[in-house]
Amino acid sequence: MAFLDSDQGGPAVSRGNAVAAVASELNIQLTHIHAAPSADAAREATKVLLDGPKDIDGLFAFNDLMAAGSLKALWDLGRAVPEDCAVIGIDGIPLGELVTPELTTLALGLRTVRRAAVGLLDGLLAGAVEPDNTDARLTLQHQLVVRQSA
Protein backbone atom coordinates (compact mmCIF):
# COMPACT_ATOMS: atom_id res chain seq x y z
CA MET A 1 0.00 0.00 0.00
CA ALA A 2 1.15 3.53 -0.71
CA PHE A 3 0.22 6.93 0.69
CA LEU A 4 0.48 9.76 -1.82
CA ASP A 5 1.04 12.75 0.48
CA SER A 6 1.12 16.49 -0.11
CA ASP A 7 4.56 18.08 -0.32
CA GLN A 8 3.26 21.41 1.01
CA GLY A 9 4.29 20.98 4.66
CA GLY A 10 2.66 23.14 7.32
CA PRO A 11 -0.69 21.91 8.68
CA ALA A 12 -0.87 19.32 5.89
CA VAL A 13 1.90 17.35 7.64
CA SER A 14 -0.53 16.22 10.35
CA ARG A 15 -2.65 14.28 7.83
CA GLY A 16 0.38 12.37 6.58
CA ASN A 17 1.60 11.71 10.11
CA ALA A 18 -1.82 10.40 11.12
CA VAL A 19 -1.93 8.01 8.15
CA ALA A 20 1.60 6.75 8.89
CA ALA A 21 0.78 6.24 12.59
CA VAL A 22 -2.37 4.22 11.89
CA ALA A 23 -0.59 2.12 9.26
CA SER A 24 2.16 1.38 11.78
CA GLU A 25 -0.35 0.42 14.48
CA LEU A 26 -2.02 -1.99 12.07
CA ASN A 27 1.31 -3.39 10.80
CA ILE A 28 0.57 -2.19 7.28
CA GLN A 29 3.67 -1.77 5.13
CA LEU A 30 3.22 1.75 3.77
CA THR A 31 5.24 3.35 1.01
CA HIS A 32 5.07 7.11 1.62
CA ILE A 33 5.58 9.43 -1.36
CA HIS A 34 5.12 13.19 -1.76
CA ALA A 35 3.81 15.37 -4.58
CA ALA A 36 2.20 18.75 -5.02
CA PRO A 37 -1.50 18.51 -4.11
CA SER A 38 -2.74 18.56 -7.71
CA ALA A 39 -4.10 15.97 -10.11
CA ASP A 40 -1.19 16.43 -12.56
CA ALA A 41 1.51 16.06 -9.89
CA ALA A 42 -0.25 13.01 -8.43
CA ARG A 43 -0.56 11.46 -11.89
CA GLU A 44 3.19 11.74 -12.47
CA ALA A 45 4.10 10.61 -8.93
CA THR A 46 1.83 7.59 -9.28
CA LYS A 47 3.49 6.61 -12.56
CA VAL A 48 6.92 6.82 -10.91
CA LEU A 49 5.68 4.82 -7.92
CA LEU A 50 4.17 2.07 -10.07
CA ASP A 51 7.32 1.89 -12.19
CA GLY A 52 9.34 1.06 -9.05
CA PRO A 53 10.25 -2.31 -7.60
CA LYS A 54 7.36 -2.53 -5.10
CA ASP A 55 4.06 -4.14 -6.02
CA ILE A 56 1.45 -1.56 -5.00
CA ASP A 57 -2.08 -2.93 -4.63
CA GLY A 58 -3.62 0.11 -2.95
CA LEU A 59 -3.11 3.85 -3.02
CA PHE A 60 -4.38 6.28 -0.39
CA ALA A 61 -4.17 9.90 -1.55
CA PHE A 62 -3.86 13.11 0.48
CA ASN A 63 -6.99 14.50 -1.15
CA ASP A 64 -9.59 13.57 -3.74
CA LEU A 65 -7.96 15.70 -6.42
CA MET A 66 -4.70 13.76 -6.05
CA ALA A 67 -6.67 10.50 -6.03
CA ALA A 68 -8.24 11.51 -9.36
CA GLY A 69 -4.74 12.05 -10.78
CA SER A 70 -3.76 8.60 -9.54
CA LEU A 71 -6.82 7.08 -11.22
CA LYS A 72 -5.71 8.69 -14.49
CA ALA A 73 -2.17 7.31 -14.09
CA LEU A 74 -3.52 3.82 -13.48
CA TRP A 75 -5.69 4.16 -16.60
CA ASP A 76 -2.65 5.37 -18.59
CA LEU A 77 -0.69 2.30 -17.45
CA GLY A 78 -3.50 -0.12 -18.27
CA ARG A 79 -4.07 -1.11 -14.65
CA ALA A 80 -7.59 -1.93 -13.52
CA VAL A 81 -9.08 -0.17 -10.51
CA PRO A 82 -9.75 -1.66 -7.98
CA GLU A 83 -8.70 -5.11 -9.26
CA ASP A 84 -5.00 -4.24 -9.73
CA CYS A 85 -4.83 -1.25 -7.41
CA ALA A 86 -7.52 0.24 -5.17
CA VAL A 87 -7.62 4.03 -4.77
CA ILE A 88 -9.01 6.03 -1.85
CA GLY A 89 -9.01 9.81 -1.45
CA ILE A 90 -9.77 12.16 1.43
CA ASP A 91 -12.25 15.05 1.36
CA GLY A 92 -15.50 13.83 -0.16
CA ILE A 93 -15.73 16.54 -2.80
CA PRO A 94 -18.24 16.09 -5.69
CA LEU A 95 -15.38 15.26 -8.09
CA GLY A 96 -15.35 11.74 -6.64
CA GLU A 97 -18.68 10.98 -8.27
CA LEU A 98 -17.59 12.35 -11.65
CA VAL A 99 -14.50 10.20 -12.25
CA THR A 100 -14.54 6.63 -13.51
CA PRO A 101 -14.50 4.50 -11.51
CA GLU A 102 -16.24 6.59 -8.86
CA LEU A 103 -13.83 7.40 -6.04
CA THR A 104 -13.96 5.86 -2.58
CA THR A 105 -13.19 8.62 -0.10
CA LEU A 106 -12.98 9.61 3.53
CA ALA A 107 -15.53 12.41 3.42
CA LEU A 108 -15.57 15.36 5.74
CA GLY A 109 -18.77 17.43 5.68
CA LEU A 110 -17.76 20.96 4.73
CA ARG A 111 -20.78 22.41 6.54
CA THR A 112 -19.57 20.71 9.74
CA VAL A 113 -16.06 22.06 9.21
CA ARG A 114 -17.33 25.60 8.65
CA ARG A 115 -19.53 25.51 11.75
CA ALA A 116 -16.76 24.11 13.93
CA ALA A 117 -14.23 26.64 12.63
CA VAL A 118 -16.57 29.60 13.16
CA GLY A 119 -17.45 28.35 16.66
CA LEU A 120 -13.79 27.96 17.57
CA LEU A 121 -12.92 31.39 16.16
CA ASP A 122 -15.79 32.96 18.09
CA GLY A 123 -14.56 31.30 21.30
CA LEU A 124 -11.01 32.51 20.70
CA LEU A 125 -12.10 36.09 19.96
CA ALA A 126 -14.46 36.18 22.96
CA GLY A 127 -11.70 34.87 25.25
CA ALA A 128 -13.73 31.77 26.16
CA VAL A 129 -11.06 29.55 24.59
CA GLU A 130 -7.34 29.95 25.25
CA PRO A 131 -5.19 29.52 22.10
CA ASP A 132 -2.81 26.96 23.63
CA ASN A 133 -5.54 25.01 25.44
CA THR A 134 -6.83 21.65 24.22
CA ASP A 135 -10.23 23.37 23.76
CA ALA A 136 -8.63 25.24 20.85
CA ARG A 137 -8.23 21.99 18.90
CA LEU A 138 -10.86 20.35 16.77
CA THR A 139 -11.14 16.69 15.89
CA LEU A 140 -13.59 16.17 13.08
CA GLN A 141 -14.96 12.77 12.12
CA HIS A 142 -14.65 11.50 8.56
CA GLN A 143 -17.12 9.12 6.97
CA LEU A 144 -15.94 6.35 4.66
CA VAL A 145 -17.89 6.60 1.39
CA VAL A 146 -17.32 3.35 -0.48
CA ARG A 147 -17.64 3.62 -4.23
CA GLN A 148 -16.14 1.73 -7.16
CA SER A 149 -12.41 2.51 -6.73
CA ALA A 150 -11.92 0.31 -3.65
mmCIF file of C-alpha atoms in Angstrom:
data_model
loop_
_atom_site.group_PDB
_atom_site.id
_atom_site.type_symbol
_atom_site.label_atom_id
_atom_site.label_comp_id
_atom_site.label_asym_id
_atom_site.label_seq_id
_atom_site.Cartn_x
_atom_site.Cartn_y
_atom_site.Cartn_z
ATOM 1 C CA MET A 1 0.000 0.000 0.000
ATOM 2 C CA ALA A 2 1.146 3.532 -0.714
ATOM 3 C CA PHE A 3 0.217 6.932 0.689
ATOM 4 C CA LEU A 4 0.483 9.762 -1.816
ATOM 5 C CA ASP A 5 1.038 12.746 0.478
ATOM 6 C CA SER A 6 1.122 16.486 -0.111
ATOM 7 C CA ASP A 7 4.563 18.083 -0.323
ATOM 8 C CA GLN A 8 3.265 21.411 1.008
ATOM 9 C CA GLY A 9 4.289 20.982 4.656
ATOM 10 C CA GLY A 10 2.658 23.136 7.325
ATOM 11 C CA PRO A 11 -0.687 21.909 8.680
ATOM 12 C CA ALA A 12 -0.868 19.315 5.889
ATOM 13 C CA VAL A 13 1.895 17.349 7.640
ATOM 14 C CA SER A 14 -0.531 16.224 10.346
ATOM 15 C CA ARG A 15 -2.654 14.278 7.833
ATOM 16 C CA GLY A 16 0.384 12.371 6.578
ATOM 17 C CA ASN A 17 1.598 11.714 10.109
ATOM 18 C CA ALA A 18 -1.824 10.397 11.116
ATOM 19 C CA VAL A 19 -1.927 8.010 8.151
ATOM 20 C CA ALA A 20 1.602 6.750 8.895
ATOM 21 C CA ALA A 21 0.783 6.243 12.590
ATOM 22 C CA VAL A 22 -2.365 4.223 11.894
ATOM 23 C CA ALA A 23 -0.593 2.119 9.258
ATOM 24 C CA SER A 24 2.163 1.375 11.780
ATOM 25 C CA GLU A 25 -0.347 0.424 14.477
ATOM 26 C CA LEU A 26 -2.024 -1.988 12.068
ATOM 27 C CA ASN A 27 1.310 -3.393 10.801
ATOM 28 C CA ILE A 28 0.571 -2.193 7.277
ATOM 29 C CA GLN A 29 3.669 -1.773 5.131
ATOM 30 C CA LEU A 30 3.222 1.751 3.773
ATOM 31 C CA THR A 31 5.242 3.354 1.011
ATOM 32 C CA HIS A 32 5.072 7.114 1.623
ATOM 33 C CA ILE A 33 5.579 9.435 -1.365
ATOM 34 C CA HIS A 34 5.116 13.186 -1.757
ATOM 35 C CA ALA A 35 3.812 15.370 -4.577
ATOM 36 C CA ALA A 36 2.204 18.749 -5.024
ATOM 37 C CA PRO A 37 -1.500 18.509 -4.115
ATOM 38 C CA SER A 38 -2.737 18.565 -7.710
ATOM 39 C CA ALA A 39 -4.101 15.970 -10.113
ATOM 40 C CA ASP A 40 -1.194 16.429 -12.556
ATOM 41 C CA ALA A 41 1.506 16.057 -9.894
ATOM 42 C CA ALA A 42 -0.246 13.014 -8.432
ATOM 43 C CA ARG A 43 -0.563 11.458 -11.890
ATOM 44 C CA GLU A 44 3.185 11.738 -12.467
ATOM 45 C CA ALA A 45 4.101 10.613 -8.932
ATOM 46 C CA THR A 46 1.830 7.593 -9.281
ATOM 47 C CA LYS A 47 3.490 6.609 -12.565
ATOM 48 C CA VAL A 48 6.923 6.818 -10.906
ATOM 49 C CA LEU A 49 5.678 4.818 -7.918
ATOM 50 C CA LEU A 50 4.171 2.072 -10.068
ATOM 51 C CA ASP A 51 7.316 1.895 -12.190
ATOM 52 C CA GLY A 52 9.335 1.059 -9.054
ATOM 53 C CA PRO A 53 10.252 -2.311 -7.601
ATOM 54 C CA LYS A 54 7.363 -2.535 -5.100
ATOM 55 C CA ASP A 55 4.059 -4.139 -6.015
ATOM 56 C CA ILE A 56 1.452 -1.560 -5.004
ATOM 57 C CA ASP A 57 -2.083 -2.926 -4.628
ATOM 58 C CA GLY A 58 -3.625 0.110 -2.955
ATOM 59 C CA LEU A 59 -3.114 3.848 -3.024
ATOM 60 C CA PHE A 60 -4.382 6.282 -0.392
ATOM 61 C CA ALA A 61 -4.173 9.902 -1.553
ATOM 62 C CA PHE A 62 -3.856 13.112 0.484
ATOM 63 C CA ASN A 63 -6.991 14.504 -1.151
ATOM 64 C CA ASP A 64 -9.591 13.566 -3.736
ATOM 65 C CA LEU A 65 -7.958 15.700 -6.423
ATOM 66 C CA MET A 66 -4.702 13.765 -6.051
ATOM 67 C CA ALA A 67 -6.671 10.499 -6.026
ATOM 68 C CA ALA A 68 -8.239 11.507 -9.361
ATOM 69 C CA GLY A 69 -4.743 12.046 -10.776
ATOM 70 C CA SER A 70 -3.758 8.597 -9.537
ATOM 71 C CA LEU A 71 -6.821 7.080 -11.221
ATOM 72 C CA LYS A 72 -5.710 8.694 -14.494
ATOM 73 C CA ALA A 73 -2.171 7.315 -14.087
ATOM 74 C CA LEU A 74 -3.522 3.824 -13.476
ATOM 75 C CA TRP A 75 -5.690 4.163 -16.603
ATOM 76 C CA ASP A 76 -2.646 5.372 -18.586
ATOM 77 C CA LEU A 77 -0.694 2.298 -17.449
ATOM 78 C CA GLY A 78 -3.504 -0.118 -18.270
ATOM 79 C CA ARG A 79 -4.066 -1.114 -14.648
ATOM 80 C CA ALA A 80 -7.594 -1.932 -13.520
ATOM 81 C CA VAL A 81 -9.076 -0.168 -10.507
ATOM 82 C CA PRO A 82 -9.754 -1.661 -7.984
ATOM 83 C CA GLU A 83 -8.702 -5.112 -9.258
ATOM 84 C CA ASP A 84 -5.002 -4.244 -9.735
ATOM 85 C CA CYS A 85 -4.826 -1.251 -7.413
ATOM 86 C CA ALA A 86 -7.522 0.240 -5.170
ATOM 87 C CA VAL A 87 -7.623 4.034 -4.772
ATOM 88 C CA ILE A 88 -9.008 6.030 -1.852
ATOM 89 C CA GLY A 89 -9.008 9.808 -1.445
ATOM 90 C CA ILE A 90 -9.767 12.156 1.425
ATOM 91 C CA ASP A 91 -12.255 15.050 1.357
ATOM 92 C CA GLY A 92 -15.500 13.827 -0.164
ATOM 93 C CA ILE A 93 -15.728 16.538 -2.804
ATOM 94 C CA PRO A 94 -18.235 16.086 -5.691
ATOM 95 C CA LEU A 95 -15.380 15.257 -8.095
ATOM 96 C CA GLY A 96 -15.353 11.737 -6.645
ATOM 97 C CA GLU A 97 -18.680 10.978 -8.273
ATOM 98 C CA LEU A 98 -17.593 12.354 -11.651
ATOM 99 C CA VAL A 99 -14.498 10.205 -12.249
ATOM 100 C CA THR A 100 -14.538 6.634 -13.508
ATOM 101 C CA PRO A 101 -14.497 4.504 -11.512
ATOM 102 C CA GLU A 102 -16.236 6.591 -8.861
ATOM 103 C CA LEU A 103 -13.832 7.403 -6.037
ATOM 104 C CA THR A 104 -13.960 5.862 -2.582
ATOM 105 C CA THR A 105 -13.192 8.623 -0.095
ATOM 106 C CA LEU A 106 -12.976 9.614 3.531
ATOM 107 C CA ALA A 107 -15.532 12.409 3.416
ATOM 108 C CA LEU A 108 -15.574 15.359 5.739
ATOM 109 C CA GLY A 109 -18.770 17.433 5.681
ATOM 110 C CA LEU A 110 -17.757 20.964 4.726
ATOM 111 C CA ARG A 111 -20.775 22.411 6.543
ATOM 112 C CA THR A 112 -19.574 20.710 9.745
ATOM 113 C CA VAL A 113 -16.058 22.056 9.207
ATOM 114 C CA ARG A 114 -17.335 25.601 8.654
ATOM 115 C CA ARG A 115 -19.530 25.512 11.750
ATOM 116 C CA ALA A 116 -16.763 24.109 13.928
ATOM 117 C CA ALA A 117 -14.232 26.642 12.632
ATOM 118 C CA VAL A 118 -16.567 29.600 13.162
ATOM 119 C CA GLY A 119 -17.446 28.353 16.664
ATOM 120 C CA LEU A 120 -13.791 27.964 17.569
ATOM 121 C CA LEU A 121 -12.917 31.388 16.158
ATOM 122 C CA ASP A 122 -15.791 32.957 18.094
ATOM 123 C CA GLY A 123 -14.564 31.303 21.296
ATOM 124 C CA LEU A 124 -11.014 32.506 20.698
ATOM 125 C CA LEU A 125 -12.103 36.089 19.957
ATOM 126 C CA ALA A 126 -14.457 36.182 22.964
ATOM 127 C CA GLY A 127 -11.704 34.868 25.248
ATOM 128 C CA ALA A 128 -13.726 31.772 26.160
ATOM 129 C CA VAL A 129 -11.059 29.552 24.587
ATOM 130 C CA GLU A 130 -7.341 29.950 25.247
ATOM 131 C CA PRO A 131 -5.194 29.521 22.099
ATOM 132 C CA ASP A 132 -2.808 26.964 23.633
ATOM 133 C CA ASN A 133 -5.537 25.011 25.441
ATOM 134 C CA THR A 134 -6.831 21.652 24.219
ATOM 135 C CA ASP A 135 -10.232 23.366 23.762
ATOM 136 C CA ALA A 136 -8.631 25.239 20.854
ATOM 137 C CA ARG A 137 -8.229 21.988 18.899
ATOM 138 C CA LEU A 138 -10.858 20.349 16.772
ATOM 139 C CA THR A 139 -11.139 16.690 15.890
ATOM 140 C CA LEU A 140 -13.593 16.167 13.076
ATOM 141 C CA GLN A 141 -14.958 12.773 12.117
ATOM 142 C CA HIS A 142 -14.648 11.499 8.558
ATOM 143 C CA GLN A 143 -17.119 9.118 6.971
ATOM 144 C CA LEU A 144 -15.941 6.345 4.655
ATOM 145 C CA VAL A 145 -17.888 6.597 1.393
ATOM 146 C CA VAL A 146 -17.317 3.351 -0.480
ATOM 147 C CA ARG A 147 -17.637 3.617 -4.225
ATOM 148 C CA GLN A 148 -16.136 1.733 -7.156
ATOM 149 C CA SER A 149 -12.407 2.510 -6.731
ATOM 150 C CA ALA A 150 -11.916 0.313 -3.647
#
